[in-house]
Amino acid sequence: EIVLTQSPATLSLSPGERATLSCRASQSVSSYLAWYQQKPGQAPRLLIYDASNRATGIPARFSGSGSGTDFTLTISSLEPEDFAVYYCQQRSNWPPAYTFGQGTKLEIK
Amino acid sequence: QVQLQQSGPGLVKPSQTLSLTCAISGDSVSSNSAAWNWIRQSPSRGLEWLGRTYYRSKWYNDYAVSVKSRITINPDTSKNQFSLQLNSVTPEDTAVYYCARDEVAVAGHAFDIWGQGTMVTVSS
């Protein structure tokens, strides 16, 4: 099973600052890496798919990069509504499976 | 606009079967490009994919190794929905359960549409 490790576990920043979140895979996932945002009491919301493609309706301040085993989610200038938990997710072809990282909590400093 | 609406009990007794349903609007369970998934989330296990069903000229299912012996996901084309059955549950199966769509044509290999979530507690 491919394991995804996210860092840091918690990131404390202020509105307007730049956020950089990391996701490392235990083996190559090609570009099959997605990012989600989750707020309390809500389902995860897809932000980025295939490493760098923004999902429908996602603001341009969210961007994704990377391939193979190292991936990054960048939020260029934090808005108050961006403070949440962020997860990465990969899909492996065989056996077919999806795994998630343990999450990064982005909190207001 | 695609929406997923979950239904099912929030309390299940140990050793019994957990059953949830996910009704689809705005898309078809028989879509040739989508897959219909169940995912759960708990503090101890985080987000955990459980399995999926999808149609590509015939029906297929894939299940996570961790639950493969206990899980069944079935499509219901007459009601445009799909269901989850998890047998022989224990308190470790206590979690929020989500249904979700994986539509390659829209979002690669990611889950772009989610149900509202159902908190399921396994307790006597």
PDB file of C-alpha atoms in Angstrom:
ATOM      1  CA  GLU A   1       0.000   0.000   0.000  1.00  0.00           C
ATOM      2  CA  ILE A   2       1.243   3.465  -0.868  1.00  0.00           C
ATOM      3  CA  VAL A   3       1.571   5.675   2.200  1.00  0.00           C
ATOM      4  CA  LEU A   4       1.185   9.446   1.961  1.00  0.00           C
ATOM      5  CA  THR A   5       2.966  11.571   4.573  1.00  0.00           C
ATOM      6  CA  GLN A   6       1.934  15.196   4.974  1.00  0.00           C
ATOM      7  CA  SER A   7       3.972  17.942   6.587  1.00  0.00           C
ATOM      8  CA  PRO A   8       3.776  19.899   8.690  1.00  0.00           C
ATOM      9  CA  ALA A   9       1.029  18.482  10.877  1.00  0.00           C
ATOM     10  CA  THR A  10       0.027  22.016  11.853  1.00  0.00           C
ATOM     11  CA  LEU A  11       0.804  25.296  10.100  1.00  0.00           C
ATOM     12  CA  SER A  12       0.173  28.597  11.860  1.00  0.00           C
ATOM     13  CA  LEU A  13      -0.056  31.602   9.550  1.00  0.00           C
ATOM     14  CA  SER A  14      -1.823  34.945   9.252  1.00  0.00           C
ATOM     15  CA  PRO A  15      -4.282  36.084   6.577  1.00  0.00           C
ATOM     16  CA  GLY A  16      -2.426  37.420   3.565  1.00  0.00           C
ATOM     17  CA  GLU A  17       0.562  35.111   4.065  1.00  0.00           C
ATOM     18  CA  ARG A  18       1.635  32.337   1.711  1.00  0.00           C
ATOM     19  CA  ALA A  19       1.029  28.721   2.739  1.00  0.00           C
ATOM     20  CA  THR A  20       3.074  25.787   1.505  1.00  0.00           C
ATOM     21  CA  LEU A  21       1.889  22.263   2.346  1.00  0.00           C
ATOM     22  CA  SER A  22       3.804  19.104   1.505  1.00  0.00           C
ATOM     23  CA  CYS A  23       2.757  15.549   0.646  1.00  0.00           C
ATOM     24  CA  ARG A  24       5.291  12.760   0.149  1.00  0.00           C
ATOM     25  CA  ALA A  25       4.421   9.314  -1.250  1.00  0.00           C
ATOM     26  CA  SER A  26       6.205   6.100  -0.231  1.00  0.00           C
ATOM     27  CA  GLN A  27       6.543   5.243  -3.918  1.00  0.00           C
ATOM     28  CA  SER A  28       5.825   7.004  -7.182  1.00  0.00           C
ATOM     29  CA  VAL A  29       2.184   7.889  -7.847  1.00  0.00           C
ATOM     30  CA  SER A  30       2.966   9.550 -11.181  1.00  0.00           C
ATOM     31  CA  SER A  31       0.650  12.590 -11.231  1.00  0.00           C
ATOM     32  CA  TYR A  32      -2.357  10.864  -9.615  1.00  0.00           C
ATOM     33  CA  LEU A  33      -2.356  13.171  -6.605  1.00  0.00           C
ATOM     34  CA  ALA A  34      -5.260  15.259  -5.358  1.00  0.00           C
ATOM     35  CA  TRP A  35      -5.737  17.837  -2.591  1.00  0.00           C
ATOM     36  CA  TYR A  36      -8.832  18.448  -0.471  1.00  0.00           C
ATOM     37  CA  GLN A  37      -9.924  21.035   2.048  1.00  0.00           C
ATOM     38  CA  GLN A  38     -12.123  20.021   4.972  1.00  0.00           C
ATOM     39  CA  LYS A  39     -13.896  22.251   7.470  1.00  0.00           C
ATOM     40  CA  PRO A  40     -15.534  20.992  10.677  1.00  0.00           C
ATOM     41  CA  GLY A  41     -18.767  19.124  10.081  1.00  0.00           C
ATOM     42  CA  GLN A  42     -18.336  19.151   6.294  1.00  0.00           C
ATOM     43  CA  ALA A  43     -17.276  16.644   3.671  1.00  0.00           C
ATOM     44  CA  PRO A  44     -13.879  17.162   2.044  1.00  0.00           C
ATOM     45  CA  ARG A  45     -13.888  19.556  -0.912  1.00  0.00           C
ATOM     46  CA  LEU A  46     -11.735  18.806  -3.950  1.00  0.00           C
ATOM     47  CA  LEU A  47      -9.222  21.563  -4.688  1.00  0.00           C
ATOM     48  CA  ILE A  48      -6.607  20.062  -7.010  1.00  0.00           C
ATOM     49  CA  TYR A  49      -6.550  16.886  -9.094  1.00  0.00           C
ATOM     50  CA  ASP A  50      -3.811  15.219 -11.133  1.00  0.00           C
ATOM     51  CA  ALA A  51      -1.255  17.183  -9.096  1.00  0.00           C
ATOM     52  CA  SER A  52      -1.781  20.595 -10.661  1.00  0.00           C
ATOM     53  CA  ASN A  53      -5.303  20.994 -12.061  1.00  0.00           C
ATOM     54  CA  ARG A  54      -7.713  23.179 -10.132  1.00  0.00           C
ATOM     55  CA  ALA A  55     -11.160  21.691  -9.669  1.00  0.00           C
ATOM     56  CA  THR A  56     -14.229  23.562 -10.855  1.00  0.00           C
ATOM     57  CA  GLY A  57     -14.839  26.771  -8.937  1.00  0.00           C
ATOM     58  CA  ILE A  58     -11.564  26.735  -6.980  1.00  0.00           C
ATOM     59  CA  PRO A  59      -9.911  30.170  -6.680  1.00  0.00           C
ATOM     60  CA  ALA A  60      -6.630  30.811  -8.474  1.00  0.00           C
ATOM     61  CA  ARG A  61      -4.787  31.372  -5.167  1.00  0.00           C
ATOM     62  CA  PHE A  62      -4.740  27.569  -4.802  1.00  0.00           C
ATOM     63  CA  SER A  63      -2.084  25.794  -6.865  1.00  0.00           C
ATOM     64  CA  GLY A  64      -0.536  22.343  -6.881  1.00  0.00           C
ATOM     65  CA  SER A  65       2.785  21.057  -8.140  1.00  0.00           C
ATOM     66  CA  GLY A  66       4.975  17.967  -8.129  1.00  0.00           C
ATOM     67  CA  SER A  67       5.184  14.501  -9.601  1.00  0.00           C
ATOM     68  CA  GLY A  68       6.476  11.097  -8.611  1.00  0.00           C
ATOM     69  CA  THR A  69       6.772  11.170  -4.816  1.00  0.00           C
ATOM     70  CA  ASP A  70       6.879  14.848  -3.802  1.00  0.00           C
ATOM     71  CA  PHE A  71       3.949  17.221  -4.074  1.00  0.00           C
ATOM     72  CA  THR A  72       3.106  20.701  -2.855  1.00  0.00           C
ATOM     73  CA  LEU A  73      -0.105  22.643  -2.337  1.00  0.00           C
ATOM     74  CA  THR A  74       0.424  26.412  -2.287  1.00  0.00           C
ATOM     75  CA  ILE A  75      -2.071  29.030  -1.194  1.00  0.00           C
ATOM     76  CA  SER A  76      -0.631  32.298  -2.456  1.00  0.00           C
ATOM     77  CA  SER A  77      -2.373  34.704  -0.075  1.00  0.00           C
ATOM     78  CA  LEU A  78      -4.479  33.300   2.742  1.00  0.00           C
ATOM     79  CA  GLU A  79      -8.077  34.368   3.102  1.00  0.00           C
ATOM     80  CA  PRO A  80      -9.938  33.896   6.414  1.00  0.00           C
ATOM     81  CA  GLU A  81     -11.983  31.057   4.911  1.00  0.00           C
ATOM     82  CA  ASP A  82      -8.839  29.063   4.003  1.00  0.00           C
ATOM     83  CA  PHE A  83      -8.130  28.017   7.586  1.00  0.00           C
ATOM     84  CA  ALA A  84      -9.071  24.333   7.611  1.00  0.00           C
ATOM     85  CA  VAL A  85      -7.560  20.850   7.369  1.00  0.00           C
ATOM     86  CA  TYR A  86      -5.971  19.826   4.058  1.00  0.00           C
ATOM     87  CA  TYR A  87      -5.542  16.267   2.812  1.00  0.00           C
ATOM     88  CA  CYS A  88      -3.695  14.739  -0.095  1.00  0.00           C
ATOM     89  CA  GLN A  89      -4.934  11.584  -1.824  1.00  0.00           C
ATOM     90  CA  GLN A  90      -3.536   9.183  -4.414  1.00  0.00           C
ATOM     91  CA  ARG A  91      -4.891   6.414  -6.577  1.00  0.00           C
ATOM     92  CA  SER A  92      -2.891   3.284  -7.354  1.00  0.00           C
ATOM     93  CA  ASN A  93      -3.685   1.098 -10.331  1.00  0.00           C
ATOM     94  CA  TRP A  94      -2.978  -2.361  -8.944  1.00  0.00           C
ATOM     95  CA  PRO A  95      -4.457  -3.371  -6.743  1.00  0.00           C
ATOM     96  CA  PRO A  96      -6.976  -0.563  -7.297  1.00  0.00           C
ATOM     97  CA  ALA A  97      -6.932   1.560  -4.181  1.00  0.00           C
ATOM     98  CA  TYR A  98      -7.021   5.105  -2.934  1.00  0.00           C
ATOM     99  CA  THR A  99      -5.165   6.382   0.114  1.00  0.00           C
ATOM    100  CA  PHE A 100      -5.179   9.689   1.967  1.00  0.00           C
ATOM    101  CA  GLY A 101      -2.555  11.515   3.933  1.00  0.00           C
ATOM    102  CA  GLN A 102      -3.102  12.191   7.611  1.00  0.00           C
ATOM    103  CA  GLY A 103      -3.812  15.882   7.040  1.00  0.00           C
ATOM    104  CA  THR A 104      -2.282  19.307   7.701  1.00  0.00           C
ATOM    105  CA  LYS A 105      -4.199  21.676   9.925  1.00  0.00           C
ATOM    106  CA  LEU A 106      -3.859  25.272   8.754  1.00  0.00           C
ATOM    107  CA  GLU A 107      -4.635  27.522  11.700  1.00  0.00           C
ATOM    108  CA  ILE A 108      -4.747  31.258  12.260  1.00  0.00           C
ATOM    109  CA  LYS A 109      -1.635  32.630  13.950  1.00  0.00           C
TER     110      LYS A 109
ATOM    111  CA  GLN B   1     -25.600  19.829 -10.836  1.00  0.00           C
ATOM    112  CA  VAL B   2     -24.609  16.449  -9.444  1.00  0.00           C
ATOM    113  CA  GLN B   3     -25.658  15.680  -5.886  1.00  0.00           C
ATOM    114  CA  LEU B   4     -25.343  12.641  -3.636  1.00  0.00           C
ATOM    115  CA  GLN B   5     -27.847  12.086  -0.822  1.00  0.00           C
ATOM    116  CA  GLN B   6     -27.022   9.510   1.831  1.00  0.00           C
ATOM    117  CA  SER B   7     -29.480   7.623   4.007  1.00  0.00           C
ATOM    118  CA  GLY B   8     -29.275   4.909   6.611  1.00  0.00           C
ATOM    119  CA  PRO B   9     -29.194   4.269  10.368  1.00  0.00           C
ATOM    120  CA  GLY B  10     -26.758   6.024  12.646  1.00  0.00           C
ATOM    121  CA  LEU B  11     -26.550   3.230  15.203  1.00  0.00           C
ATOM    122  CA  VAL B  12     -25.614  -0.396  14.555  1.00  0.00           C
ATOM    123  CA  LYS B  13     -25.109  -3.174  17.092  1.00  0.00           C
ATOM    124  CA  PRO B  14     -21.812  -5.095  17.209  1.00  0.00           C
ATOM    125  CA  SER B  15     -21.718  -8.177  14.927  1.00  0.00           C
ATOM    126  CA  GLN B  16     -24.600  -6.822  12.839  1.00  0.00           C
ATOM    127  CA  THR B  17     -24.578  -5.330   9.327  1.00  0.00           C
ATOM    128  CA  LEU B  18     -24.079  -1.645   8.556  1.00  0.00           C
ATOM    129  CA  SER B  19     -26.218  -0.601   5.562  1.00  0.00           C
ATOM    130  CA  LEU B  20     -26.155   2.795   3.833  1.00  0.00           C
ATOM    131  CA  THR B  21     -27.563   4.087   0.559  1.00  0.00           C
ATOM    132  CA  CYS B  22     -26.406   6.923  -1.688  1.00  0.00           C
ATOM    133  CA  ALA B  23     -28.956   8.390  -4.110  1.00  0.00           C
ATOM    134  CA  ILE B  24     -27.559  10.100  -7.210  1.00  0.00           C
ATOM    135  CA  SER B  25     -29.077  13.118  -8.934  1.00  0.00           C
ATOM    136  CA  GLY B  26     -27.651  14.810 -12.006  1.00  0.00           C
ATOM    137  CA  ASP B  27     -25.636  11.759 -13.116  1.00  0.00           C
ATOM    138  CA  SER B  28     -26.164   8.032 -13.624  1.00  0.00           C
ATOM    139  CA  VAL B  29     -24.901   5.109 -11.593  1.00  0.00           C
ATOM    140  CA  SER B  30     -24.465   3.411 -15.000  1.00  0.00           C
ATOM    141  CA  SER B  31     -22.151   6.135 -16.304  1.00  0.00           C
ATOM    142  CA  ASN B  32     -19.295   4.798 -18.425  1.00  0.00           C
ATOM    143  CA  SER B  33     -16.792   7.281 -16.989  1.00  0.00           C
ATOM    144  CA  ALA B  34     -17.674   7.571 -13.287  1.00  0.00           C
ATOM    145  CA  ALA B  35     -17.062   5.309 -10.305  1.00  0.00           C
ATOM    146  CA  TRP B  36     -19.145   5.366  -7.138  1.00  0.00           C
ATOM    147  CA  ASN B  37     -17.262   5.074  -3.897  1.00  0.00           C
ATOM    148  CA  TRP B  38     -17.635   4.687  -0.147  1.00  0.00           C
ATOM    149  CA  ILE B  39     -15.135   6.402   2.157  1.00  0.00           C
ATOM    150  CA  ARG B  40     -15.123   6.663   5.937  1.00  0.00           C
ATOM    151  CA  GLN B  41     -13.411   8.965   8.416  1.00  0.00           C
ATOM    152  CA  SER B  42     -12.572   8.405  12.047  1.00  0.00           C
ATOM    153  CA  PRO B  43     -10.093  10.043  14.447  1.00  0.00           C
ATOM    154  CA  SER B  44      -8.086   6.818  14.709  1.00  0.00           C
ATOM    155  CA  ARG B  45      -7.992   5.820  11.020  1.00  0.00           C
ATOM    156  CA  GLY B  46      -8.340   9.169   9.239  1.00  0.00           C
ATOM    157  CA  LEU B  47      -9.881   9.101   5.769  1.00  0.00           C
ATOM    158  CA  GLU B  48     -10.143   5.537   4.528  1.00  0.00           C
ATOM    159  CA  TRP B  49     -11.386   4.454   1.104  1.00  0.00           C
ATOM    160  CA  LEU B  50     -13.586   1.344   1.394  1.00  0.00           C
ATOM    161  CA  GLY B  51     -14.542   0.441  -2.148  1.00  0.00           C
ATOM    162  CA  ARG B  52     -16.294   1.343  -5.366  1.00  0.00           C
ATOM    163  CA  THR B  53     -18.666   0.131  -8.046  1.00  0.00           C
ATOM    164  CA  TYR B  54     -18.601   1.171 -11.680  1.00  0.00           C
ATOM    165  CA  TYR B  55     -19.979   0.228 -15.092  1.00  0.00           C
ATOM    166  CA  ARG B  56     -17.813  -0.305 -18.164  1.00  0.00           C
ATOM    167  CA  SER B  57     -20.041  -2.458 -20.387  1.00  0.00           C
ATOM    168  CA  LYS B  58     -20.465  -4.635 -17.288  1.00  0.00           C
ATOM    169  CA  TRP B  59     -20.374  -4.027 -13.544  1.00  0.00           C
ATOM    170  CA  TYR B  60     -17.146  -4.046 -11.558  1.00  0.00           C
ATOM    171  CA  ASN B  61     -16.292  -3.691  -7.870  1.00  0.00           C
ATOM    172  CA  ASP B  62     -13.040  -2.940  -6.088  1.00  0.00           C
ATOM    173  CA  TYR B  63     -12.638  -3.183  -2.317  1.00  0.00           C
ATOM    174  CA  ALA B  64     -10.006  -2.126   0.172  1.00  0.00           C
ATOM    175  CA  VAL B  65      -7.963  -5.017   1.520  1.00  0.00           C
ATOM    176  CA  SER B  66      -8.807  -3.987   5.082  1.00  0.00           C
ATOM    177  CA  VAL B  67     -12.536  -4.690   4.631  1.00  0.00           C
ATOM    178  CA  LYS B  68     -12.612  -6.998   1.612  1.00  0.00           C
ATOM    179  CA  SER B  69     -14.024  -9.986   3.498  1.00  0.00           C
ATOM    180  CA  ARG B  70     -16.908  -7.959   4.982  1.00  0.00           C
ATOM    181  CA  ILE B  71     -17.990  -5.437   2.361  1.00  0.00           C
ATOM    182  CA  THR B  72     -20.467  -5.364  -0.513  1.00  0.00           C
ATOM    183  CA  ILE B  73     -21.223  -2.362  -2.718  1.00  0.00           C
ATOM    184  CA  ASN B  74     -24.176  -2.727  -5.073  1.00  0.00           C
ATOM    185  CA  PRO B  75     -25.620  -0.484  -7.756  1.00  0.00           C
ATOM    186  CA  ASP B  76     -29.376  -0.077  -8.112  1.00  0.00           C
ATOM    187  CA  THR B  77     -30.110   1.146 -11.615  1.00  0.00           C
ATOM    188  CA  SER B  78     -33.887   1.315 -11.078  1.00  0.00           C
ATOM    189  CA  LYS B  79     -33.423   3.930  -8.326  1.00  0.00           C
ATOM    190  CA  ASN B  80     -30.137   5.443  -9.607  1.00  0.00           C
ATOM    191  CA  GLN B  81     -28.335   4.776  -6.347  1.00  0.00           C
ATOM    192  CA  PHE B  82     -25.740   2.539  -4.791  1.00  0.00           C
ATOM    193  CA  SER B  83     -25.406   0.934  -1.417  1.00  0.00           C
ATOM    194  CA  LEU B  84     -22.856  -0.145   1.159  1.00  0.00           C
ATOM    195  CA  GLN B  85     -23.135  -3.222   3.340  1.00  0.00           C
ATOM    196  CA  LEU B  86     -20.463  -3.890   5.946  1.00  0.00           C
ATOM    197  CA  ASN B  87     -20.889  -7.130   7.863  1.00  0.00           C
ATOM    198  CA  SER B  88     -19.814  -8.176  11.342  1.00  0.00           C
ATOM    199  CA  VAL B  89     -19.178  -4.649  12.542  1.00  0.00           C
ATOM    200  CA  THR B  90     -17.196  -3.812  15.682  1.00  0.00           C
ATOM    201  CA  PRO B  91     -16.730  -0.527  17.556  1.00  0.00           C
ATOM    202  CA  GLU B  92     -13.692   0.068  15.291  1.00  0.00           C
ATOM    203  CA  ASP B  93     -16.141   0.601  12.417  1.00  0.00           C
ATOM    204  CA  THR B  94     -17.540   3.678  14.150  1.00  0.00           C
ATOM    205  CA  ALA B  95     -16.950   6.557  11.741  1.00  0.00           C
ATOM    206  CA  VAL B  96     -18.476   9.152   9.460  1.00  0.00           C
ATOM    207  CA  TYR B  97     -19.288   7.383   6.195  1.00  0.00           C
ATOM    208  CA  TYR B  98     -19.291   9.269   2.891  1.00  0.00           C
ATOM    209  CA  CYS B  99     -20.284   8.320  -0.623  1.00  0.00           C
ATOM    210  CA  ALA B 100     -18.335  10.042  -3.375  1.00  0.00           C
ATOM    211  CA  ARG B 101     -17.995  10.177  -7.156  1.00  0.00           C
ATOM    212  CA  ASP B 102     -14.760   9.585  -9.046  1.00  0.00           C
ATOM    213  CA  GLU B 103     -15.258  11.000 -12.556  1.00  0.00           C
ATOM    214  CA  VAL B 104     -12.198  10.729 -14.761  1.00  0.00           C
ATOM    215  CA  ALA B 105     -13.593  13.099 -17.383  1.00  0.00           C
ATOM    216  CA  VAL B 106     -14.013  15.882 -14.814  1.00  0.00           C
ATOM    217  CA  ALA B 107     -11.470  15.348 -12.055  1.00  0.00           C
ATOM    218  CA  GLY B 108      -8.944  12.716 -13.003  1.00  0.00           C
ATOM    219  CA  HIS B 109      -8.641  10.134 -10.234  1.00  0.00           C
ATOM    220  CA  ALA B 110     -10.091  12.258  -7.468  1.00  0.00           C
ATOM    221  CA  PHE B 111     -13.418  12.522  -5.677  1.00  0.00           C
ATOM    222  CA  ASP B 112     -15.191  15.594  -6.997  1.00  0.00           C
ATOM    223  CA  ILE B 113     -18.671  15.102  -5.516  1.00  0.00           C
ATOM    224  CA  TRP B 114     -19.357  13.941  -1.938  1.00  0.00           C
ATOM    225  CA  GLY B 115     -22.432  13.021   0.022  1.00  0.00           C
ATOM    226  CA  GLN B 116     -23.249  14.856   3.228  1.00  0.00           C
ATOM    227  CA  GLY B 117     -21.819  12.145   5.454  1.00  0.00           C
ATOM    228  CA  THR B 118     -23.492   9.789   7.922  1.00  0.00           C
ATOM    229  CA  MET B 119     -22.172   9.320  11.442  1.00  0.00           C
ATOM    230  CA  VAL B 120     -22.441   5.607  12.236  1.00  0.00           C
ATOM    231  CA  THR B 121     -21.855   4.409  15.768  1.00  0.00           C
ATOM    232  CA  VAL B 122     -21.340   0.735  16.527  1.00  0.00           C
ATOM    233  CA  SER B 123     -22.589   0.113  20.046  1.00  0.00           C
ATOM    234  CA  SER B 124     -24.911  -2.186  21.929  1.00  0.00           C
TER     235      SER B 124
END
